[in-house]
Amino acid sequence: MSLTGGDVTLERDGHVAYVTLSHGRYTVVTMEMRRLVAERFAEIDRDPEVRVVVVRSDGEHFTSGGDIAGFMEVDPIDLTDLGHDVTAAAHSPKPVIAAIDGYCFGVGLEMVLSCDIRLGTGRTQLALPEMNLGMIPGSGGTQRLARLIGLSRAKFHILSATRIQAQQALDWGILSGELHTDRDALYAAVDALAQKMAGLSPAALRTAKEVLDRGVDGPLYTGIELERKAYSMLRATQDFAEGVKAFGEKRAPVFTGR
């Protein structure tokens, strides 16, 4: 294996951007693909027309993980940026939905844990198997999984490199909604959710994401204060005025992000 290979494409349908991983049946994530993820999100963040992002794969599996041999070709100091690159979804102000079918291992799971909403199928399997290589997750996996499912569960699955099956992932809140029958049903559900969210206020969407992300890491009173201030700020937006007016007129609001 090498550092290069594979691709990460970016397409837009209205206000929804689609980031698609592409590298064979198992969608092995190379070092180049990690950097491309960051580049695609940088493009998205600069585009005011994009309101919602979908991350998906065109392989049989979302991804079986990273290019393991490639790690040995990278200087350790250069690895420090890779976790930031592949988890660019967490730093984007726009909500990100992950569509997960099949395997989602290693760096793939770390990538989707940095997304805001995750939907899957009955054949979705999640794992952080780095312990099998004498390594630990290095792109936020230990911290994000523990915060999502609890320290005890995260320790079990990380320290033993045990897979999380689809139903368990749904029960624990890693996946949301329901388990879809196949990829077509999953992608249809993701598209419908993305289009629904794209019709909402961009200002409210990015504010809610920030309040949730920042508030959950601090004391309750800090989160509530952050929420209160964000609520007051949104009161002055054109979108809120439009939402109130549309509600009174019994019509769908037309939000502009102002």
Short mmCIF file of C-alpha atoms in Angstrom, two decimals, residues 121-125 164-175 177-179:
data_model
loop_
_atom_site.label_atom_id
_atom_site.label_comp_id
_atom_site.label_asym_id
_atom_site.label_seq_id
_atom_site.Cartn_x
_atom_site.Cartn_y
_atom_site.Cartn_z
CA THR A 121 -28.45 -0.33 7.95
CA GLY A 122 -28.91 -3.73 9.52
CA ARG A 123 -25.48 -4.76 8.26
CA THR A 124 -23.64 -1.79 9.75
CA GLN A 125 -20.73 -2.84 11.98
CA ILE A 164 -20.44 -3.01 17.83
CA GLN A 165 -23.30 -4.51 15.84
CA ALA A 166 -25.99 -2.39 14.22
CA GLN A 167 -28.77 -2.91 16.77
CA GLN A 168 -26.43 -2.24 19.67
CA ALA A 169 -25.20 0.94 17.99
CA LEU A 170 -28.80 2.06 17.57
CA ASP A 171 -29.72 1.22 21.18
CA TRP A 172 -26.70 3.11 22.51
CA GLY A 173 -27.34 6.20 20.40
CA ILE A 174 -24.38 5.92 18.04
CA LEU A 175 -26.89 5.50 15.22
CA GLY A 177 -33.62 6.82 13.72
CA GLU A 178 -34.01 3.25 12.55
CA LEU A 179 -31.94 0.55 10.85
#
